[in-house]
PDB file of C-alpha atoms in Angstrom:
ATOM      1  CA  MET E 771     -49.569 -15.591   6.927  1.00  0.00           C
ATOM      2  CA  PHE E 772     -48.070 -13.129   9.237  1.00  0.00           C
ATOM      3  CA  LYS E 773     -45.056 -11.031   9.677  1.00  0.00           C
ATOM      4  CA  ALA E 774     -42.156 -12.022  11.805  1.00  0.00           C
ATOM      5  CA  ILE E 775     -38.405 -11.504  12.195  1.00  0.00           C
ATOM      6  CA  LEU E 776     -36.601 -14.999  11.561  1.00  0.00           C
ATOM      7  CA  LEU E 777     -33.210 -15.803  12.732  1.00  0.00           C
ATOM      8  CA  SER E 778     -31.404 -18.359  10.490  1.00  0.00           C
ATOM      9  CA  LYS E 779     -28.137 -20.235  11.047  1.00  0.00           C
ATOM     10  CA  THR E 780     -25.739 -19.658   7.895  1.00  0.00           C
ATOM     11  CA  ASP E 781     -22.169 -20.724   7.067  1.00  0.00           C
ATOM     12  CA  SER E 782     -21.183 -17.241   7.920  1.00  0.00           C
ATOM     13  CA  GLY E 783     -23.065 -16.768  11.107  1.00  0.00           C
ATOM     14  CA  VAL E 784     -26.633 -15.864  11.804  1.00  0.00           C
ATOM     15  CA  ASP E 785     -28.980 -14.298   9.284  1.00  0.00           C
ATOM     16  CA  ALA E 786     -31.944 -11.946  10.492  1.00  0.00           C
ATOM     17  CA  GLN E 787     -34.737 -11.142   8.144  1.00  0.00           C
ATOM     18  CA  LEU E 788     -38.232  -9.744   8.258  1.00  0.00           C
ATOM     19  CA  THR E 789     -40.222 -12.236   6.476  1.00  0.00           C
ATOM     20  CA  GLU E 790     -43.731 -14.061   6.520  1.00  0.00           C
ATOM     21  CA  LEU E 791     -44.732 -17.099   8.423  1.00  0.00           C
ATOM     22  CA  ASP E 792     -47.581 -19.644   8.264  1.00  0.00           C
ATOM     23  CA  GLU E 793     -49.381 -20.172  11.554  1.00  0.00           C
ATOM     24  CA  ALA E 794     -48.601 -23.787  11.127  1.00  0.00           C
ATOM     25  CA  GLN E 795     -45.016 -23.051  11.812  1.00  0.00           C
ATOM     26  CA  LEU E 796     -45.589 -21.716  15.214  1.00  0.00           C
ATOM     27  CA  PRO E 797     -44.586 -23.953  18.076  1.00  0.00           C
ATOM     28  CA  GLU E 798     -47.210 -26.226  19.649  1.00  0.00           C
ATOM     29  CA  GLN E 799     -48.521 -24.734  23.032  1.00  0.00           C
ATOM     30  CA  ASN E 800     -51.903 -24.079  24.310  1.00  0.00           C
ATOM     31  CA  VAL E 801     -52.551 -20.414  23.940  1.00  0.00           C
ATOM     32  CA  THR E 802     -52.244 -18.408  20.541  1.00  0.00           C
ATOM     33  CA  VAL E 803     -51.669 -14.557  21.061  1.00  0.00           C
ATOM     34  CA  ARG E 804     -52.223 -11.917  18.562  1.00  0.00           C
ATOM     35  CA  VAL E 805     -49.063  -9.775  19.367  1.00  0.00           C
ATOM     36  CA  GLU E 806     -49.489  -5.918  19.468  1.00  0.00           C
ATOM     37  CA  TYR E 807     -46.324  -4.663  21.056  1.00  0.00           C
ATOM     38  CA  SER E 808     -42.866  -5.986  22.057  1.00  0.00           C
ATOM     39  CA  THR E 809     -39.694  -4.184  23.086  1.00  0.00           C
ATOM     40  CA  LEU E 810     -36.071  -4.269  22.187  1.00  0.00           C
ATOM     41  CA  ASN E 811     -34.000  -5.126  25.239  1.00  0.00           C
ATOM     42  CA  TYR E 812     -30.205  -5.745  25.483  1.00  0.00           C
ATOM     43  CA  LYS E 813     -30.469  -9.508  25.429  1.00  0.00           C
ATOM     44  CA  ASP E 814     -32.793  -9.132  22.077  1.00  0.00           C
ATOM     45  CA  GLY E 815     -29.673  -7.099  20.582  1.00  0.00           C
ATOM     46  CA  LEU E 816     -27.359  -9.996  21.545  1.00  0.00           C
ATOM     47  CA  ALA E 817     -29.622 -12.594  19.965  1.00  0.00           C
ATOM     48  CA  ILE E 818     -30.201 -10.709  16.532  1.00  0.00           C
ATOM     49  CA  THR E 819     -26.576  -9.658  16.141  1.00  0.00           C
ATOM     50  CA  ASN E 820     -25.292 -13.144  17.480  1.00  0.00           C
ATOM     51  CA  LYS E 821     -22.933 -11.468  19.942  1.00  0.00           C
ATOM     52  CA  ALA E 822     -23.628 -13.991  22.530  1.00  0.00           C
ATOM     53  CA  PRO E 823     -25.199 -17.378  22.331  1.00  0.00           C
ATOM     54  CA  ILE E 824     -28.629 -16.333  23.416  1.00  0.00           C
ATOM     55  CA  VAL E 825     -30.298 -18.442  20.875  1.00  0.00           C
ATOM     56  CA  ARG E 826     -29.369 -22.095  20.420  1.00  0.00           C
ATOM     57  CA  GLN E 827     -31.809 -23.510  17.769  1.00  0.00           C
ATOM     58  CA  TYR E 828     -32.615 -22.089  14.363  1.00  0.00           C
ATOM     59  CA  PRO E 829     -34.778 -21.038  12.605  1.00  0.00           C
ATOM     60  CA  PHE E 830     -35.942 -18.839  15.521  1.00  0.00           C
ATOM     61  CA  VAL E 831     -38.298 -15.950  16.198  1.00  0.00           C
ATOM     62  CA  PRO E 832     -36.643 -13.589  18.800  1.00  0.00           C
ATOM     63  CA  GLY E 833     -38.105 -11.196  21.215  1.00  0.00           C
ATOM     64  CA  ILE E 834     -38.180 -11.759  25.074  1.00  0.00           C
ATOM     65  CA  ASP E 835     -41.486 -10.111  25.906  1.00  0.00           C
ATOM     66  CA  PHE E 836     -44.721  -9.018  24.238  1.00  0.00           C
ATOM     67  CA  ALA E 837     -48.369  -7.768  24.998  1.00  0.00           C
ATOM     68  CA  GLY E 838     -51.359  -8.685  22.974  1.00  0.00           C
ATOM     69  CA  THR E 839     -54.648 -10.308  23.040  1.00  0.00           C
ATOM     70  CA  VAL E 840     -55.530 -13.978  23.337  1.00  0.00           C
ATOM     71  CA  GLU E 841     -56.767 -15.356  19.870  1.00  0.00           C
ATOM     72  CA  GLN E 842     -57.303 -18.931  20.715  1.00  0.00           C
ATOM     73  CA  SER E 843     -56.722 -21.062  24.081  1.00  0.00           C
ATOM     74  CA  ASP E 844     -56.875 -24.548  25.392  1.00  0.00           C
ATOM     75  CA  ASP E 845     -55.840 -23.138  28.750  1.00  0.00           C
ATOM     76  CA  PRO E 846     -58.967 -22.747  31.142  1.00  0.00           C
ATOM     77  CA  ASN E 847     -57.430 -19.766  32.483  1.00  0.00           C
ATOM     78  CA  TRP E 848     -57.530 -17.842  29.461  1.00  0.00           C
ATOM     79  CA  LYS E 849     -60.161 -17.020  26.736  1.00  0.00           C
ATOM     80  CA  ALA E 850     -60.155 -15.252  23.407  1.00  0.00           C
ATOM     81  CA  GLY E 851     -60.072 -11.540  23.762  1.00  0.00           C
ATOM     82  CA  ASP E 852     -58.218 -11.578  27.159  1.00  0.00           C
ATOM     83  CA  LYS E 853     -55.438  -8.947  27.200  1.00  0.00           C
ATOM     84  CA  VAL E 854     -52.062 -10.466  28.413  1.00  0.00           C
ATOM     85  CA  ILE E 855     -48.505  -9.746  28.850  1.00  0.00           C
ATOM     86  CA  LEU E 856     -45.492 -12.253  28.678  1.00  0.00           C
ATOM     87  CA  ASN E 857     -42.051 -11.876  30.150  1.00  0.00           C
ATOM     88  CA  GLY E 858     -39.319 -14.492  30.636  1.00  0.00           C
ATOM     89  CA  TRP E 859     -39.766 -18.238  30.659  1.00  0.00           C
ATOM     90  CA  GLY E 860     -37.057 -18.623  28.056  1.00  0.00           C
ATOM     91  CA  VAL E 861     -39.297 -16.998  25.415  1.00  0.00           C
ATOM     92  CA  GLY E 862     -37.052 -15.309  22.793  1.00  0.00           C
ATOM     93  CA  GLU E 863     -34.207 -17.585  23.978  1.00  0.00           C
ATOM     94  CA  SER E 864     -35.376 -21.259  23.672  1.00  0.00           C
ATOM     95  CA  HIS E 865     -38.883 -20.576  22.613  1.00  0.00           C
ATOM     96  CA  TRP E 866     -40.162 -18.334  19.770  1.00  0.00           C
ATOM     97  CA  GLY E 867     -40.799 -14.967  21.029  1.00  0.00           C
ATOM     98  CA  GLY E 868     -42.548 -11.525  20.465  1.00  0.00           C
ATOM     99  CA  TYR E 869     -41.166 -10.350  17.162  1.00  0.00           C
ATOM    100  CA  ALA E 870     -43.920 -11.826  15.206  1.00  0.00           C
ATOM    101  CA  GLU E 871     -47.657 -10.876  14.735  1.00  0.00           C
ATOM    102  CA  LYS E 872     -48.610 -14.104  16.273  1.00  0.00           C
ATOM    103  CA  ALA E 873     -47.119 -16.117  19.132  1.00  0.00           C
ATOM    104  CA  ARG E 874     -47.938 -19.566  20.654  1.00  0.00           C
ATOM    105  CA  VAL E 875     -47.016 -20.212  24.377  1.00  0.00           C
ATOM    106  CA  LYS E 876     -48.012 -21.932  27.453  1.00  0.00           C
ATOM    107  CA  GLY E 877     -50.993 -20.277  29.341  1.00  0.00           C
ATOM    108  CA  GLU E 878     -48.994 -20.400  32.597  1.00  0.00           C
ATOM    109  CA  TRP E 879     -46.335 -17.953  31.207  1.00  0.00           C
ATOM    110  CA  LEU E 880     -48.948 -15.289  30.723  1.00  0.00           C
ATOM    111  CA  VAL E 881     -49.954 -12.372  33.241  1.00  0.00           C
ATOM    112  CA  PRO E 882     -53.109 -10.488  32.726  1.00  0.00           C
ATOM    113  CA  LEU E 883     -52.574  -6.735  31.416  1.00  0.00           C
ATOM    114  CA  PRO E 884     -53.684  -4.522  34.373  1.00  0.00           C
ATOM    115  CA  GLU E 885     -56.912  -2.438  33.432  1.00  0.00           C
ATOM    116  CA  SER E 886     -55.179   0.834  33.716  1.00  0.00           C
ATOM    117  CA  LEU E 887     -52.513  -0.029  31.226  1.00  0.00           C
ATOM    118  CA  SER E 888     -52.639  -0.232  27.324  1.00  0.00           C
ATOM    119  CA  SER E 889     -50.491  -2.919  25.501  1.00  0.00           C
ATOM    120  CA  ARG E 890     -48.144  -0.123  24.267  1.00  0.00           C
ATOM    121  CA  GLN E 891     -47.701   1.052  27.926  1.00  0.00           C
ATOM    122  CA  ALA E 892     -47.152  -2.318  29.090  1.00  0.00           C
ATOM    123  CA  MET E 893     -44.249  -2.763  26.531  1.00  0.00           C
ATOM    124  CA  ALA E 894     -43.042   0.717  27.390  1.00  0.00           C
ATOM    125  CA  ILE E 895     -42.438  -0.813  30.741  1.00  0.00           C
ATOM    126  CA  GLY E 896     -41.531  -4.234  29.305  1.00  0.00           C
ATOM    127  CA  THR E 897     -39.030  -6.673  30.890  1.00  0.00           C
ATOM    128  CA  ALA E 898     -36.720  -3.847  31.747  1.00  0.00           C
ATOM    129  CA  GLY E 899     -39.388  -2.065  33.911  1.00  0.00           C
ATOM    130  CA  TYR E 900     -40.733  -5.369  35.311  1.00  0.00           C
ATOM    131  CA  THR E 901     -37.158  -6.209  36.449  1.00  0.00           C
ATOM    132  CA  ALA E 902     -36.718  -2.765  37.865  1.00  0.00           C
ATOM    133  CA  MET E 903     -39.921  -3.299  39.753  1.00  0.00           C
ATOM    134  CA  LEU E 904     -38.663  -6.625  41.140  1.00  0.00           C
ATOM    135  CA  CYS E 905     -35.508  -4.871  42.333  1.00  0.00           C
ATOM    136  CA  VAL E 906     -37.591  -2.186  44.102  1.00  0.00           C
ATOM    137  CA  MET E 907     -39.717  -4.865  45.709  1.00  0.00           C
ATOM    138  CA  ARG E 908     -36.519  -6.601  46.753  1.00  0.00           C
ATOM    139  CA  LEU E 909     -35.129  -3.690  48.410  1.00  0.00           C
ATOM    140  CA  GLU E 910     -38.518  -2.850  50.189  1.00  0.00           C
ATOM    141  CA  ALA E 911     -38.638  -6.480  51.571  1.00  0.00           C
ATOM    142  CA  LEU E 912     -35.105  -6.323  52.952  1.00  0.00           C
ATOM    143  CA  GLY E 913     -36.004  -3.101  54.907  1.00  0.00           C
ATOM    144  CA  VAL E 914     -34.669  -0.193  52.701  1.00  0.00           C
ATOM    145  CA  THR E 915     -36.962   2.586  53.218  1.00  0.00           C
ATOM    146  CA  PRO E 916     -36.714   6.098  51.859  1.00  0.00           C
ATOM    147  CA  ASP E 917     -35.369   7.535  55.080  1.00  0.00           C
ATOM    148  CA  LYS E 918     -32.363   4.965  55.341  1.00  0.00           C
ATOM    149  CA  GLY E 919     -30.285   7.232  52.819  1.00  0.00           C
ATOM    150  CA  GLU E 920     -29.353   7.339  49.188  1.00  0.00           C
ATOM    151  CA  ILE E 921     -29.988   4.637  46.581  1.00  0.00           C
ATOM    152  CA  LEU E 922     -27.679   4.071  43.680  1.00  0.00           C
ATOM    153  CA  VAL E 923     -29.036   2.935  40.192  1.00  0.00           C
ATOM    154  CA  THR E 924     -26.299   1.896  37.572  1.00  0.00           C
ATOM    155  CA  GLY E 925     -26.848   1.824  33.920  1.00  0.00           C
ATOM    156  CA  ALA E 926     -28.991   4.731  34.468  1.00  0.00           C
ATOM    157  CA  ASN E 927     -29.769   5.611  30.801  1.00  0.00           C
ATOM    158  CA  GLY E 928     -30.627   1.918  30.047  1.00  0.00           C
ATOM    159  CA  GLY E 929     -34.101   0.507  30.318  1.00  0.00           C
ATOM    160  CA  VAL E 930     -33.899  -1.039  33.827  1.00  0.00           C
ATOM    161  CA  GLY E 931     -32.015   1.887  35.126  1.00  0.00           C
ATOM    162  CA  SER E 932     -34.135   4.653  33.783  1.00  0.00           C
ATOM    163  CA  ILE E 933     -37.492   3.100  35.137  1.00  0.00           C
ATOM    164  CA  ALA E 934     -35.863   2.010  38.436  1.00  0.00           C
ATOM    165  CA  ILE E 935     -35.188   5.722  38.841  1.00  0.00           C
ATOM    166  CA  ALA E 936     -38.631   7.024  38.106  1.00  0.00           C
ATOM    167  CA  ILE E 937     -40.163   4.173  40.364  1.00  0.00           C
ATOM    168  CA  LEU E 938     -37.945   4.885  43.401  1.00  0.00           C
ATOM    169  CA  ALA E 939     -38.296   8.588  42.941  1.00  0.00           C
ATOM    170  CA  LYS E 940     -42.231   8.378  43.097  1.00  0.00           C
ATOM    171  CA  LEU E 941     -41.881   6.181  46.205  1.00  0.00           C
ATOM    172  CA  GLY E 942     -39.755   9.154  47.818  1.00  0.00           C
ATOM    173  CA  TYR E 943     -36.311   7.795  47.655  1.00  0.00           C
ATOM    174  CA  ASN E 944     -33.207  10.004  47.136  1.00  0.00           C
ATOM    175  CA  VAL E 945     -31.616   8.447  44.023  1.00  0.00           C
ATOM    176  CA  VAL E 946     -28.259   8.887  42.452  1.00  0.00           C
ATOM    177  CA  ALA E 947     -27.877   7.818  38.848  1.00  0.00           C
ATOM    178  CA  SER E 948     -24.569   6.509  37.612  1.00  0.00           C
ATOM    179  CA  THR E 949     -24.099   6.574  33.780  1.00  0.00           C
ATOM    180  CA  GLY E 950     -21.408   6.714  30.971  1.00  0.00           C
ATOM    181  CA  ARG E 951     -23.306   9.483  29.471  1.00  0.00           C
ATOM    182  CA  VAL E 952     -23.250  12.436  31.968  1.00  0.00           C
ATOM    183  CA  ASN E 953     -24.119  14.801  29.384  1.00  0.00           C
ATOM    184  CA  GLU E 954     -27.557  13.441  29.733  1.00  0.00           C
ATOM    185  CA  ALA E 955     -27.794  14.407  33.368  1.00  0.00           C
ATOM    186  CA  GLU E 956     -30.810  16.655  32.953  1.00  0.00           C
ATOM    187  CA  HIS E 957     -32.569  13.902  31.437  1.00  0.00           C
ATOM    188  CA  LEU E 958     -31.978  11.521  34.326  1.00  0.00           C
ATOM    189  CA  LYS E 959     -32.886  14.455  36.839  1.00  0.00           C
ATOM    190  CA  ALA E 960     -36.101  14.836  34.969  1.00  0.00           C
ATOM    191  CA  LEU E 961     -36.778  11.125  35.731  1.00  0.00           C
ATOM    192  CA  GLY E 962     -36.322  11.699  39.498  1.00  0.00           C
ATOM    193  CA  ALA E 963     -32.502  11.464  40.091  1.00  0.00           C
ATOM    194  CA  THR E 964     -31.296  13.925  42.618  1.00  0.00           C
ATOM    195  CA  SER E 965     -27.725  13.754  41.238  1.00  0.00           C
ATOM    196  CA  VAL E 966     -25.713  11.944  38.729  1.00  0.00           C
ATOM    197  CA  ILE E 967     -22.069  10.367  38.819  1.00  0.00           C
ATOM    198  CA  ASP E 968     -19.854   9.166  36.113  1.00  0.00           C
ATOM    199  CA  ARG E 969     -19.778   5.310  35.857  1.00  0.00           C
ATOM    200  CA  ALA E 970     -15.991   5.649  35.958  1.00  0.00           C
ATOM    201  CA  GLU E 971     -16.102   6.282  39.601  1.00  0.00           C
ATOM    202  CA  LEU E 972     -17.173   2.753  40.000  1.00  0.00           C
ATOM    203  CA  SER E 973     -15.823   0.637  37.114  1.00  0.00           C
ATOM    204  CA  SER E 974     -12.187   0.246  37.678  1.00  0.00           C
ATOM    205  CA  GLN E 975     -10.597  -2.153  40.275  1.00  0.00           C
ATOM    206  CA  GLY E 976     -11.303  -0.905  43.812  1.00  0.00           C
ATOM    207  CA  LYS E 977     -10.516  -1.516  47.475  1.00  0.00           C
ATOM    208  CA  PRO E 978     -12.284  -4.312  49.621  1.00  0.00           C
ATOM    209  CA  LEU E 979     -13.889  -1.302  51.635  1.00  0.00           C
ATOM    210  CA  VAL E 980     -14.253   2.308  51.152  1.00  0.00           C
ATOM    211  CA  LYS E 981     -16.152   5.153  52.714  1.00  0.00           C
ATOM    212  CA  SER E 982     -19.741   4.079  53.178  1.00  0.00           C
ATOM    213  CA  ARG E 983     -22.387   5.947  51.275  1.00  0.00           C
ATOM    214  CA  TRP E 984     -25.440   3.908  50.018  1.00  0.00           C
ATOM    215  CA  ALA E 985     -28.318   2.634  51.715  1.00  0.00           C
ATOM    216  CA  GLY E 986     -29.259   0.395  48.717  1.00  0.00           C
ATOM    217  CA  ALA E 987     -28.390  -0.096  45.076  1.00  0.00           C
ATOM    218  CA  VAL E 988     -30.001  -1.427  41.867  1.00  0.00           C
ATOM    219  CA  ASP E 989     -27.116  -2.673  39.791  1.00  0.00           C
ATOM    220  CA  THR E 990     -27.509  -3.624  35.972  1.00  0.00           C
ATOM    221  CA  VAL E 991     -23.516  -3.760  35.336  1.00  0.00           C
ATOM    222  CA  GLY E 992     -21.926  -6.379  37.518  1.00  0.00           C
ATOM    223  CA  SER E 993     -18.106  -6.793  37.413  1.00  0.00           C
ATOM    224  CA  HIS E 994     -15.851  -4.296  39.104  1.00  0.00           C
ATOM    225  CA  THR E 995     -18.936  -1.872  39.415  1.00  0.00           C
ATOM    226  CA  LEU E 996     -20.749  -4.201  41.403  1.00  0.00           C
ATOM    227  CA  ALA E 997     -17.718  -4.991  43.623  1.00  0.00           C
ATOM    228  CA  ASN E 998     -17.269  -1.242  44.319  1.00  0.00           C
ATOM    229  CA  ILE E 999     -20.857  -0.761  45.058  1.00  0.00           C
ATOM    230  CA  CYS E1000     -20.648  -3.470  47.752  1.00  0.00           C
ATOM    231  CA  ALA E1001     -17.538  -1.921  49.078  1.00  0.00           C
ATOM    232  CA  SER E1002     -19.166   1.495  49.674  1.00  0.00           C
ATOM    233  CA  MET E1003     -22.518   0.472  51.131  1.00  0.00           C
ATOM    234  CA  ASN E1004     -23.752   1.676  54.458  1.00  0.00           C
ATOM    235  CA  TYR E1005     -23.967  -0.725  57.431  1.00  0.00           C
ATOM    236  CA  GLY E1006     -26.894  -3.084  56.701  1.00  0.00           C
ATOM    237  CA  GLY E1007     -27.193  -1.803  53.106  1.00  0.00           C
ATOM    238  CA  VAL E1008     -28.600  -4.013  50.351  1.00  0.00           C
ATOM    239  CA  VAL E1009     -27.438  -4.298  46.787  1.00  0.00           C
ATOM    240  CA  THR E1010     -29.848  -5.851  44.080  1.00  0.00           C
ATOM    241  CA  ALA E1011     -28.054  -7.181  41.251  1.00  0.00           C
ATOM    242  CA  CYS E1012     -29.963  -7.885  37.857  1.00  0.00           C
ATOM    243  CA  GLY E1013     -27.370  -7.275  35.123  1.00  0.00           C
ATOM    244  CA  LEU E1014     -24.005  -7.956  33.502  1.00  0.00           C
ATOM    245  CA  ALA E1015     -23.320  -5.140  31.122  1.00  0.00           C
ATOM    246  CA  GLN E1016     -19.742  -4.669  32.329  1.00  0.00           C
ATOM    247  CA  GLY E1017     -19.187  -8.390  32.698  1.00  0.00           C
ATOM    248  CA  MET E1018     -20.313 -11.600  34.512  1.00  0.00           C
ATOM    249  CA  ASP E1019     -17.214 -11.560  36.859  1.00  0.00           C
ATOM    250  CA  PHE E1020     -17.358 -10.249  40.419  1.00  0.00           C
ATOM    251  CA  PRO E1021     -13.972  -9.510  41.643  1.00  0.00           C
ATOM    252  CA  ALA E1022     -14.965  -8.655  45.154  1.00  0.00           C
ATOM    253  CA  THR E1023     -14.020  -9.759  48.892  1.00  0.00           C
ATOM    254  CA  VAL E1024     -16.359 -10.745  51.766  1.00  0.00           C
ATOM    255  CA  ALA E1025     -15.261  -7.826  53.553  1.00  0.00           C
ATOM    256  CA  PRO E1026     -18.556  -5.928  52.988  1.00  0.00           C
ATOM    257  CA  PHE E1027     -20.612  -8.768  53.985  1.00  0.00           C
ATOM    258  CA  ILE E1028     -18.923  -9.755  57.214  1.00  0.00           C
ATOM    259  CA  LEU E1029     -17.839  -6.031  58.401  1.00  0.00           C
ATOM    260  CA  ARG E1030     -20.864  -4.088  57.462  1.00  0.00           C
ATOM    261  CA  GLY E1031     -23.649  -6.852  57.223  1.00  0.00           C
ATOM    262  CA  VAL E1032     -24.280  -5.959  53.571  1.00  0.00           C
ATOM    263  CA  THR E1033     -26.738  -8.037  51.584  1.00  0.00           C
ATOM    264  CA  LEU E1034     -26.342  -8.886  47.889  1.00  0.00           C
ATOM    265  CA  ALA E1035     -29.719  -9.856  46.456  1.00  0.00           C
ATOM    266  CA  GLY E1036     -29.917 -11.444  43.153  1.00  0.00           C
ATOM    267  CA  VAL E1037     -32.921 -10.557  41.088  1.00  0.00           C
ATOM    268  CA  ASP E1038     -34.170 -12.924  38.374  1.00  0.00           C
ATOM    269  CA  SER E1039     -36.972 -11.793  35.958  1.00  0.00           C
ATOM    270  CA  VAL E1040     -37.128 -15.103  33.813  1.00  0.00           C
ATOM    271  CA  TYR E1041     -38.419 -17.597  36.064  1.00  0.00           C
ATOM    272  CA  ALA E1042     -40.007 -15.338  39.019  1.00  0.00           C
ATOM    273  CA  PRO E1043     -43.130 -17.264  40.329  1.00  0.00           C
ATOM    274  CA  ILE E1044     -46.545 -16.041  39.001  1.00  0.00           C
ATOM    275  CA  GLU E1045     -47.690 -14.537  42.210  1.00  0.00           C
ATOM    276  CA  THR E1046     -44.431 -12.056  42.209  1.00  0.00           C
ATOM    277  CA  ARG E1047     -45.133 -11.317  38.533  1.00  0.00           C
ATOM    278  CA  ILE E1048     -48.604 -10.182  39.148  1.00  0.00           C
ATOM    279  CA  GLU E1049     -47.734  -8.144  42.049  1.00  0.00           C
ATOM    280  CA  ALA E1050     -44.945  -6.498  40.219  1.00  0.00           C
ATOM    281  CA  TRP E1051     -47.372  -5.696  37.165  1.00  0.00           C
ATOM    282  CA  LYS E1052     -49.960  -4.376  39.689  1.00  0.00           C
ATOM    283  CA  ARG E1053     -47.368  -2.035  41.342  1.00  0.00           C
ATOM    284  CA  LEU E1054     -45.972  -0.794  37.849  1.00  0.00           C
ATOM    285  CA  ALA E1055     -49.465   0.258  37.094  1.00  0.00           C
ATOM    286  CA  THR E1056     -49.568   2.606  40.129  1.00  0.00           C
ATOM    287  CA  ASP E1057     -45.912   3.455  41.244  1.00  0.00           C
ATOM    288  CA  LEU E1058     -44.555   4.440  37.789  1.00  0.00           C
ATOM    289  CA  ASP E1059     -45.435   7.852  36.365  1.00  0.00           C
ATOM    290  CA  ALA E1060     -46.810   7.462  32.808  1.00  0.00           C
ATOM    291  CA  GLY E1061     -45.553  10.834  31.826  1.00  0.00           C
ATOM    292  CA  LYS E1062     -42.041   9.998  32.761  1.00  0.00           C
ATOM    293  CA  LEU E1063     -42.445   6.459  31.285  1.00  0.00           C
ATOM    294  CA  GLU E1064     -43.312   8.185  27.791  1.00  0.00           C
ATOM    295  CA  ALA E1065     -40.189  10.508  28.402  1.00  0.00           C
ATOM    296  CA  VAL E1066     -37.893   7.435  28.141  1.00  0.00           C
ATOM    297  CA  SER E1067     -39.629   5.521  25.468  1.00  0.00           C
ATOM    298  CA  GLN E1068     -39.530   5.764  21.720  1.00  0.00           C
ATOM    299  CA  GLU E1069     -41.414   3.562  19.278  1.00  0.00           C
ATOM    300  CA  VAL E1070     -39.986   1.602  16.238  1.00  0.00           C
ATOM    301  CA  ALA E1071     -41.609  -0.691  13.616  1.00  0.00           C
ATOM    302  CA  LEU E1072     -41.011  -4.350  13.216  1.00  0.00           C
ATOM    303  CA  SER E1073     -39.038  -3.706  10.196  1.00  0.00           C
ATOM    304  CA  GLU E1074     -36.515  -1.428  12.176  1.00  0.00           C
ATOM    305  CA  VAL E1075     -35.684  -4.009  15.012  1.00  0.00           C
ATOM    306  CA  ILE E1076     -32.599  -5.534  13.084  1.00  0.00           C
ATOM    307  CA  GLU E1077     -30.972  -2.187  12.719  1.00  0.00           C
ATOM    308  CA  SER E1078     -31.987  -0.869  16.183  1.00  0.00           C
ATOM    309  CA  ALA E1079     -30.501  -4.316  17.541  1.00  0.00           C
ATOM    310  CA  ASN E1080     -27.005  -3.175  16.327  1.00  0.00           C
ATOM    311  CA  HIS E1081     -27.630   0.407  18.031  1.00  0.00           C
ATOM    312  CA  ILE E1082     -28.504  -1.111  21.449  1.00  0.00           C
ATOM    313  CA  ILE E1083     -25.397  -3.355  21.463  1.00  0.00           C
ATOM    314  CA  GLU E1084     -23.423  -0.254  20.634  1.00  0.00           C
ATOM    315  CA  GLY E1085     -24.934   1.704  23.342  1.00  0.00           C
ATOM    316  CA  LYS E1086     -26.607   4.206  21.264  1.00  0.00           C
ATOM    317  CA  ILE E1087     -30.194   3.698  22.697  1.00  0.00           C
ATOM    318  CA  ARG E1088     -31.365   5.588  25.573  1.00  0.00           C
ATOM    319  CA  GLY E1089     -34.321   4.497  27.627  1.00  0.00           C
ATOM    320  CA  ARG E1090     -36.876   2.097  26.163  1.00  0.00           C
ATOM    321  CA  LEU E1091     -37.675   1.046  22.599  1.00  0.00           C
ATOM    322  CA  ILE E1092     -41.166   0.016  21.939  1.00  0.00           C
ATOM    323  CA  VAL E1093     -41.620  -2.250  19.001  1.00  0.00           C
ATOM    324  CA  LYS E1094     -45.048  -1.929  17.148  1.00  0.00           C
ATOM    325  CA  VAL E1095     -45.650  -5.318  15.937  1.00  0.00           C
ATOM    326  CA  ALA E1096     -49.293  -5.572  14.681  1.00  0.00           C
TER     327      ALA E1096
END
């Protein structure tokens, strides 16, 4: 038997409980992992609170990422004792996830834990940090170098935003943080932001084009915010879009793209190819200051996840929540 958070469908909605499961209840896949740490992401919060249809089959174990040790494997690429990370592939959405002391998954979904990272550090990074690294890699691939100008990061106090700031700052970029909690400006500057702006400057309906300012951007918000970012990019600037905290809509015009040559680059963390995943985790092990990572992280027990899920939906969580599972 092992502990897990189980979501069950009821007449009144979805019930989330910390319970015990038998290993025979795990899904049928070829690698069993003893989960040590997971994280609490916004998507996990939506799943547990049932604020959005993240989970469509019940009963279900949520948790979109985890780090741990292989316990048993029928995949030739993995053996008992291997340290692994999992992000994406529908885990925590359509396949049982990381909020359990054991998980059974496809071997092809796993990535080796870099030797310089512990399981806890990997989940301090988690899907949020991995997504942030994918955004940085996309900016680099599209020619956005530190000498090009300011980089805007929205949702700066969230998991993706805070780690994106830390990575970009270490790489020498001039980072401007956008947040609804400007009272936490000093915290964002400690991560590496050179200045902080109120998200209200970007969140309302704007004009098709405004004065150009940004060489690049990491946007976790979407909706009017993303449209206003595109409208204020420098000529040839690049916007990486990876979130929809404000909304899924994109009320923009083609003006920034045909008049300023702006690139809007979508970043997906769920189905990124294995080569990209391995490269991102290698980069995270070297391009992210461990001290700054600890500064944006706090740890909760598996028993505290359900309560914390409500807090993350209410916008009360700053930075990263690490879940100690084992």
